[in-house]
Amino acid sequence: MKVSELMSSKVEFTTPASSAKVAARQMHDQHVGALPVMSDQQLVGIITDRDICCKVTATGRDAGWTKVEEIMVKDVVTCFDDLSDSDAANIMIDHRIRRLAVLNHENSMVGFLSVDDLARSSHELASSVLEASTPVH
Amino acid sequence: MKVEEIMTTKVESVLPTTSLRAVARKMSDLGVGALPVVDEGILIGIITDRDVSVYAIAMGHDPQSTEVQKVMTREVFTCNASENINQAAKIMEQHKIRRLTVMRGDQELAGFLSVDDIAPVSGDLAGAVLEAATPIH
Protein backbone atom coordinates (compact mmCIF):
# COMPACT_ATOMS: atom_id res chain seq x y z
CA MET A 1 0.00 0.00 0.00
CA LYS A 2 1.22 3.51 -0.78
CA VAL A 3 1.87 6.28 1.72
CA SER A 4 -0.72 8.48 -0.03
CA GLU A 5 -3.45 5.95 0.80
CA LEU A 6 -2.57 5.85 4.51
CA MET A 7 -1.40 9.33 5.46
CA SER A 8 -3.54 11.99 7.05
CA SER A 9 -3.72 14.64 4.41
CA LYS A 10 -5.31 17.45 6.34
CA VAL A 11 -2.21 19.57 6.76
CA GLU A 12 -2.66 22.51 9.07
CA PHE A 13 0.55 24.39 9.65
CA THR A 14 2.12 27.13 11.71
CA THR A 15 4.89 29.65 10.98
CA PRO A 16 8.32 30.24 12.59
CA ALA A 17 7.25 33.58 14.05
CA SER A 18 4.03 32.30 15.63
CA SER A 19 4.02 32.04 19.41
CA ALA A 20 4.05 28.70 21.24
CA LYS A 21 0.74 29.80 22.73
CA VAL A 22 -0.93 30.11 19.34
CA ALA A 23 0.57 26.77 18.24
CA ALA A 24 -0.72 25.09 21.43
CA ARG A 25 -4.22 26.47 20.85
CA GLN A 26 -4.12 25.23 17.28
CA MET A 27 -3.03 21.72 18.40
CA HIS A 28 -5.83 21.73 20.94
CA ASP A 29 -8.54 22.87 18.52
CA GLN A 30 -7.42 20.55 15.72
CA HIS A 31 -6.73 17.53 17.94
CA VAL A 32 -3.20 17.11 16.63
CA GLY A 33 0.09 16.53 18.41
CA ALA A 34 2.35 18.01 15.77
CA LEU A 35 2.29 20.89 13.33
CA PRO A 36 4.54 21.47 10.33
CA VAL A 37 6.28 24.83 10.37
CA MET A 38 6.17 26.54 6.97
CA SER A 39 8.06 29.57 5.70
CA ASP A 40 7.57 30.78 2.11
CA GLN A 41 5.82 27.48 1.36
CA GLN A 42 8.90 25.56 2.47
CA LEU A 43 8.84 23.09 5.34
CA VAL A 44 11.38 24.40 7.89
CA GLY A 45 10.49 22.42 10.99
CA ILE A 46 8.01 20.46 13.10
CA ILE A 47 6.64 21.44 16.47
CA THR A 48 5.01 18.90 18.80
CA ASP A 49 3.03 19.01 22.05
CA ARG A 50 6.03 17.36 23.69
CA ASP A 51 8.31 20.24 22.54
CA ILE A 52 5.96 22.69 24.24
CA CYS A 53 5.89 20.58 27.42
CA CYS A 54 9.68 20.19 27.70
CA LYS A 55 10.90 23.49 26.27
CA VAL A 56 8.22 25.93 27.43
CA THR A 57 6.16 24.65 30.36
CA ALA A 58 9.10 22.87 32.05
CA THR A 59 11.48 25.81 31.71
CA GLY A 60 9.15 28.56 32.82
CA ARG A 61 9.30 30.40 29.51
CA ASP A 62 6.26 32.45 28.60
CA ALA A 63 4.33 30.64 25.85
CA GLY A 64 3.08 33.96 24.51
CA TRP A 65 6.60 35.29 24.05
CA THR A 66 8.30 32.12 22.83
CA LYS A 67 8.44 31.78 19.07
CA VAL A 68 7.83 28.47 17.34
CA GLU A 69 11.24 28.70 15.63
CA GLU A 70 12.97 28.72 19.04
CA ILE A 71 11.57 25.34 20.06
CA MET A 72 10.75 23.52 16.81
CA VAL A 73 12.74 20.54 15.56
CA LYS A 74 14.54 21.57 12.39
CA ASP A 75 15.65 18.18 11.10
CA VAL A 76 12.41 17.00 9.57
CA VAL A 77 12.47 13.49 8.22
CA THR A 78 10.34 13.24 5.09
CA CYS A 79 9.20 10.69 2.53
CA PHE A 80 7.44 10.93 -0.83
CA ASP A 81 3.74 10.15 -1.09
CA ASP A 82 4.22 7.39 -3.68
CA LEU A 83 6.50 5.35 -1.42
CA SER A 84 5.32 1.93 -0.19
CA ASP A 85 4.22 1.49 3.43
CA SER A 86 7.15 -0.82 4.15
CA ASP A 87 9.72 1.64 2.75
CA ALA A 88 8.19 4.41 4.85
CA ALA A 89 8.32 2.14 7.92
CA ASN A 90 12.01 1.50 7.24
CA ILE A 91 12.72 5.24 7.19
CA MET A 92 11.01 5.56 10.60
CA ILE A 93 12.97 2.58 11.92
CA ASP A 94 16.31 3.99 10.67
CA HIS A 95 15.62 7.30 12.40
CA ARG A 96 13.93 5.75 15.45
CA ILE A 97 10.86 7.97 15.01
CA ARG A 98 7.09 7.47 14.66
CA ARG A 99 6.05 10.14 12.23
CA LEU A 100 7.13 11.36 8.77
CA ALA A 101 6.27 14.50 6.87
CA VAL A 102 4.99 13.47 3.44
CA LEU A 103 6.00 15.40 0.31
CA ASN A 104 4.87 15.15 -3.30
CA HIS A 105 7.41 15.33 -6.13
CA GLU A 106 6.97 19.10 -6.37
CA ASN A 107 8.34 19.11 -2.81
CA SER A 108 5.09 20.40 -1.34
CA MET A 109 4.07 18.94 1.99
CA VAL A 110 0.91 16.91 1.52
CA GLY A 111 0.47 15.12 4.83
CA PHE A 112 1.80 13.26 7.83
CA LEU A 113 2.29 9.53 8.09
CA SER A 114 2.30 8.22 11.66
CA VAL A 115 2.79 4.79 13.13
CA ASP A 116 -0.98 4.78 13.78
CA ASP A 117 -1.61 5.14 10.05
CA LEU A 118 0.77 2.25 9.35
CA ALA A 119 -1.19 0.05 11.76
CA ARG A 120 -4.14 0.24 9.39
CA SER A 121 -2.13 -1.48 6.67
CA SER A 122 0.04 -3.77 8.79
CA HIS A 123 0.15 -4.48 12.51
CA GLU A 124 3.61 -5.99 12.17
CA LEU A 125 5.08 -2.96 10.36
CA ALA A 126 3.63 -0.56 12.94
CA SER A 127 4.92 -2.70 15.76
CA SER A 128 8.47 -2.82 14.36
CA VAL A 129 8.44 0.98 14.19
CA LEU A 130 7.42 1.15 17.88
CA GLU A 131 10.11 -1.31 18.85
CA ALA A 132 12.83 0.65 17.08
CA SER A 133 11.77 4.08 18.28
CA THR A 134 12.82 5.76 21.48
CA PRO A 135 9.99 5.01 23.88
CA VAL A 136 8.25 7.80 25.75
CA HIS A 137 6.35 5.92 28.41
CA MET B 1 2.19 -13.73 29.16
CA LYS B 2 1.36 -11.62 32.18
CA VAL B 3 1.31 -7.82 32.33
CA GLU B 4 3.93 -7.75 35.11
CA GLU B 5 6.48 -9.46 32.84
CA ILE B 6 6.58 -6.58 30.37
CA MET B 7 5.29 -3.48 32.19
CA THR B 8 7.42 -0.51 33.14
CA THR B 9 7.87 -0.71 36.88
CA LYS B 10 9.68 2.50 37.64
CA VAL B 11 6.68 4.46 38.85
CA GLU B 12 7.24 8.07 39.75
CA SER B 13 4.17 10.00 40.80
CA VAL B 14 3.14 13.56 41.52
CA LEU B 15 0.81 15.18 44.04
CA PRO B 16 -2.49 16.81 43.08
CA THR B 17 -1.04 20.12 44.29
CA THR B 18 2.19 19.96 42.24
CA SER B 19 2.47 22.81 39.73
CA LEU B 20 2.22 22.17 36.01
CA ARG B 21 5.71 23.55 35.58
CA ALA B 22 7.17 21.08 38.09
CA VAL B 23 5.32 18.20 36.42
CA ALA B 24 6.56 19.21 32.96
CA ARG B 25 10.12 19.35 34.28
CA LYS B 26 9.74 15.90 35.83
CA MET B 27 8.40 14.46 32.57
CA SER B 28 11.25 16.06 30.67
CA ASP B 29 13.90 14.75 33.09
CA LEU B 30 12.45 11.23 33.22
CA GLY B 31 11.66 10.98 29.51
CA VAL B 32 8.05 10.04 30.22
CA GLY B 33 4.81 11.28 28.76
CA ALA B 34 2.50 10.53 31.69
CA LEU B 35 2.64 10.45 35.48
CA PRO B 36 0.15 9.09 38.00
CA VAL B 37 -1.32 11.59 40.46
CA VAL B 38 -1.34 10.13 43.95
CA ASP B 39 -2.99 11.60 47.03
CA GLU B 40 -2.29 9.97 50.40
CA GLY B 41 -1.34 6.74 48.70
CA ILE B 42 -4.43 6.63 46.50
CA LEU B 43 -4.32 6.98 42.71
CA ILE B 44 -6.66 9.84 41.81
CA GLY B 45 -5.66 10.72 38.26
CA ILE B 46 -3.19 10.77 35.39
CA ILE B 47 -1.41 13.76 33.94
CA THR B 48 0.17 13.73 30.47
CA ASP B 49 2.63 15.94 28.59
CA ARG B 50 -0.25 17.02 26.38
CA ASP B 51 -2.33 18.07 29.42
CA VAL B 52 0.41 20.31 30.84
CA SER B 53 1.24 21.93 27.50
CA VAL B 54 -1.48 22.05 24.88
CA TYR B 55 -4.52 21.76 27.13
CA ALA B 56 -3.27 24.06 29.89
CA ILE B 57 -2.13 26.77 27.47
CA ALA B 58 -5.33 26.56 25.44
CA MET B 59 -7.32 27.00 28.67
CA GLY B 60 -5.14 29.93 29.71
CA HIS B 61 -3.72 28.27 32.85
CA ASP B 62 -0.46 29.67 34.21
CA PRO B 63 2.00 26.73 34.57
CA GLN B 64 3.61 28.15 37.69
CA SER B 65 0.44 28.67 39.70
CA THR B 66 -1.87 25.97 38.30
CA GLU B 67 -2.05 22.70 40.20
CA VAL B 68 -2.09 19.30 38.52
CA GLN B 69 -5.55 18.51 39.88
CA LYS B 70 -7.02 21.23 37.70
CA VAL B 71 -6.02 19.64 34.39
CA MET B 72 -5.44 15.94 35.17
CA THR B 73 -7.67 13.18 33.83
CA ARG B 74 -9.63 11.66 36.69
CA GLU B 75 -10.85 8.66 34.80
CA VAL B 76 -7.90 6.26 35.01
CA PHE B 77 -8.00 3.04 33.03
CA THR B 78 -6.25 0.25 34.86
CA CYS B 79 -5.43 -3.42 34.59
CA ASN B 80 -3.98 -5.85 37.08
CA ALA B 81 -0.32 -6.91 37.15
CA SER B 82 -1.30 -10.58 37.06
CA GLU B 83 -3.63 -10.17 34.09
CA ASN B 84 -2.86 -11.65 30.67
CA ILE B 85 -1.50 -9.15 28.12
CA ASN B 86 -4.24 -10.11 25.64
CA GLN B 87 -6.80 -8.94 28.15
CA ALA B 88 -4.86 -5.71 28.80
CA ALA B 89 -4.63 -5.02 25.05
CA LYS B 90 -8.40 -5.52 24.80
CA ILE B 91 -8.98 -2.90 27.52
CA MET B 92 -6.80 -0.44 25.55
CA GLU B 93 -8.67 -1.18 22.32
CA GLN B 94 -12.05 -0.79 23.99
CA HIS B 95 -11.16 2.63 25.36
CA LYS B 96 -9.09 3.65 22.31
CA ILE B 97 -6.00 4.35 24.43
CA ARG B 98 -2.33 3.31 24.36
CA ARG B 99 -1.42 3.08 28.00
CA LEU B 100 -2.82 1.51 31.15
CA THR B 101 -1.99 2.05 34.78
CA VAL B 102 -1.11 -1.29 36.34
CA MET B 103 -2.36 -2.10 39.85
CA ARG B 104 -1.47 -4.88 42.24
CA GLY B 105 -4.55 -5.61 44.28
CA ASP B 106 -6.97 -2.74 44.77
CA GLN B 107 -4.76 0.15 45.71
CA GLU B 108 -1.08 -0.53 45.08
CA LEU B 109 0.28 1.16 41.97
CA ALA B 110 2.58 -1.35 40.24
CA GLY B 111 3.52 0.31 36.95
CA PHE B 112 2.47 1.35 33.48
CA LEU B 113 1.80 -0.80 30.47
CA SER B 114 2.09 0.97 27.12
CA VAL B 115 1.69 -0.19 23.56
CA ASP B 116 5.50 0.16 23.33
CA ASP B 117 5.90 -2.54 25.99
CA ILE B 118 3.62 -4.86 24.04
CA ALA B 119 5.32 -4.37 20.62
CA PRO B 120 8.43 -6.51 21.32
CA VAL B 121 6.36 -9.49 22.51
CA SER B 122 3.43 -9.29 20.12
CA GLY B 123 3.47 -7.18 16.99
CA ASP B 124 -0.07 -8.10 16.18
CA LEU B 125 -1.48 -7.10 19.58
CA ALA B 126 0.43 -3.80 19.56
CA GLY B 127 -0.71 -3.07 16.01
CA ALA B 128 -4.32 -3.73 16.93
CA VAL B 129 -4.08 -1.30 19.86
CA LEU B 130 -2.62 1.42 17.61
CA GLU B 131 -5.25 0.83 14.98
CA ALA B 132 -8.04 1.20 17.54
CA ALA B 133 -6.52 4.19 19.35
CA THR B 134 -7.86 7.67 18.81
CA PRO B 135 -5.29 9.18 16.49
CA ILE B 136 -3.38 12.25 17.64
CA HIS B 137 -1.33 13.01 14.56
PDB file of N, CA and C in Angstrom, chain A residues 14-16 36-46 68-69 72-76:
ATOM      1  N   THR A  14       1.850  25.890  11.003  1.00  0.00           N
ATOM      2  CA  THR A  14       2.120  27.128  11.709  1.00  0.00           C
ATOM      3  C   THR A  14       3.345  27.780  11.070  1.00  0.00           C
ATOM      4  N   THR A  15       3.743  28.929  11.571  1.00  0.00           N
ATOM      5  CA  THR A  15       4.885  29.649  10.983  1.00  0.00           C
ATOM      6  C   THR A  15       5.965  29.861  12.044  1.00  0.00           C
ATOM      7  N   PRO A  16       7.215  30.087  11.623  1.00  0.00           N
ATOM      8  CA  PRO A  16       8.321  30.235  12.588  1.00  0.00           C
ATOM      9  C   PRO A  16       8.098  31.357  13.592  1.00  0.00           C
ATOM     10  N   PRO A  36       3.406  21.076  11.171  1.00  0.00           N
ATOM     11  CA  PRO A  36       4.539  21.468  10.329  1.00  0.00           C
ATOM     12  C   PRO A  36       4.735  22.984  10.426  1.00  0.00           C
ATOM     13  N   VAL A  37       5.985  23.408  10.338  1.00  0.00           N
ATOM     14  CA  VAL A  37       6.280  24.834  10.366  1.00  0.00           C
ATOM     15  C   VAL A  37       6.698  25.237   8.951  1.00  0.00           C
ATOM     16  N   MET A  38       5.940  26.176   8.360  1.00  0.00           N
ATOM     17  CA  MET A  38       6.174  26.543   6.967  1.00  0.00           C
ATOM     18  C   MET A  38       6.634  27.991   6.868  1.00  0.00           C
ATOM     19  N   SER A  39       7.604  28.211   5.984  1.00  0.00           N
ATOM     20  CA  SER A  39       8.058  29.566   5.704  1.00  0.00           C
ATOM     21  C   SER A  39       8.209  29.681   4.190  1.00  0.00           C
ATOM     22  N   ASP A  40       7.561  30.637   3.570  1.00  0.00           N
ATOM     23  CA  ASP A  40       7.574  30.778   2.112  1.00  0.00           C
ATOM     24  C   ASP A  40       7.262  29.452   1.420  1.00  0.00           C
ATOM     25  N   GLN A  41       6.273  28.767   1.906  1.00  0.00           N
ATOM     26  CA  GLN A  41       5.822  27.483   1.361  1.00  0.00           C
ATOM     27  C   GLN A  41       6.867  26.374   1.447  1.00  0.00           C
ATOM     28  N   GLN A  42       7.900  26.610   2.249  1.00  0.00           N
ATOM     29  CA  GLN A  42       8.899  25.562   2.474  1.00  0.00           C
ATOM     30  C   GLN A  42       8.739  25.031   3.897  1.00  0.00           C
ATOM     31  N   LEU A  43       8.905  23.716   4.024  1.00  0.00           N
ATOM     32  CA  LEU A  43       8.845  23.094   5.338  1.00  0.00           C
ATOM     33  C   LEU A  43      10.172  23.353   6.059  1.00  0.00           C
ATOM     34  N   VAL A  44      10.134  24.072   7.184  1.00  0.00           N
ATOM     35  CA  VAL A  44      11.380  24.401   7.886  1.00  0.00           C
ATOM     36  C   VAL A  44      11.490  23.736   9.254  1.00  0.00           C
ATOM     37  N   GLY A  45      10.418  23.079   9.689  1.00  0.00           N
ATOM     38  CA  GLY A  45      10.489  22.416  10.990  1.00  0.00           C
ATOM     39  C   GLY A  45       9.182  21.746  11.358  1.00  0.00           C
ATOM     40  N   ILE A  46       9.205  21.093  12.531  1.00  0.00           N
ATOM     41  CA  ILE A  46       8.008  20.461  13.097  1.00  0.00           C
ATOM     42  C   ILE A  46       7.964  20.857  14.570  1.00  0.00           C
ATOM     43  N   VAL A  68       7.775  29.854  17.808  1.00  0.00           N
ATOM     44  CA  VAL A  68       7.828  28.473  17.339  1.00  0.00           C
ATOM     45  C   VAL A  68       9.243  28.111  16.882  1.00  0.00           C
ATOM     46  N   GLU A  69       9.913  29.024  16.171  1.00  0.00           N
ATOM     47  CA  GLU A  69      11.244  28.700  15.632  1.00  0.00           C
ATOM     48  C   GLU A  69      12.285  28.445  16.728  1.00  0.00           C
ATOM     49  N   MET A  72      11.089  24.561  17.784  1.00  0.00           N
ATOM     50  CA  MET A  72      10.750  23.516  16.806  1.00  0.00           C
ATOM     51  C   MET A  72      11.962  22.610  16.541  1.00  0.00           C
ATOM     52  N   VAL A  73      11.678  21.431  15.993  1.00  0.00           N
ATOM     53  CA  VAL A  73      12.741  20.537  15.560  1.00  0.00           C
ATOM     54  C   VAL A  73      12.994  20.823  14.089  1.00  0.00           C
ATOM     55  N   LYS A  74      14.245  21.132  13.762  1.00  0.00           N
ATOM     56  CA  LYS A  74      14.536  21.572  12.393  1.00  0.00           C
ATOM     57  C   LYS A  74      14.856  20.419  11.438  1.00  0.00           C
ATOM     58  N   ASP A  75      15.362  19.322  11.974  1.00  0.00           N
ATOM     59  CA  ASP A  75      15.653  18.179  11.100  1.00  0.00           C
ATOM     60  C   ASP A  75      14.379  17.383  10.870  1.00  0.00           C
ATOM     61  N   VAL A  76      13.657  17.705   9.838  1.00  0.00           N
ATOM     62  CA  VAL A  76      12.410  17.004   9.573  1.00  0.00           C
ATOM     63  C   VAL A  76      12.685  15.830   8.643  1.00  0.00           C
TER      64      VAL A  76
END
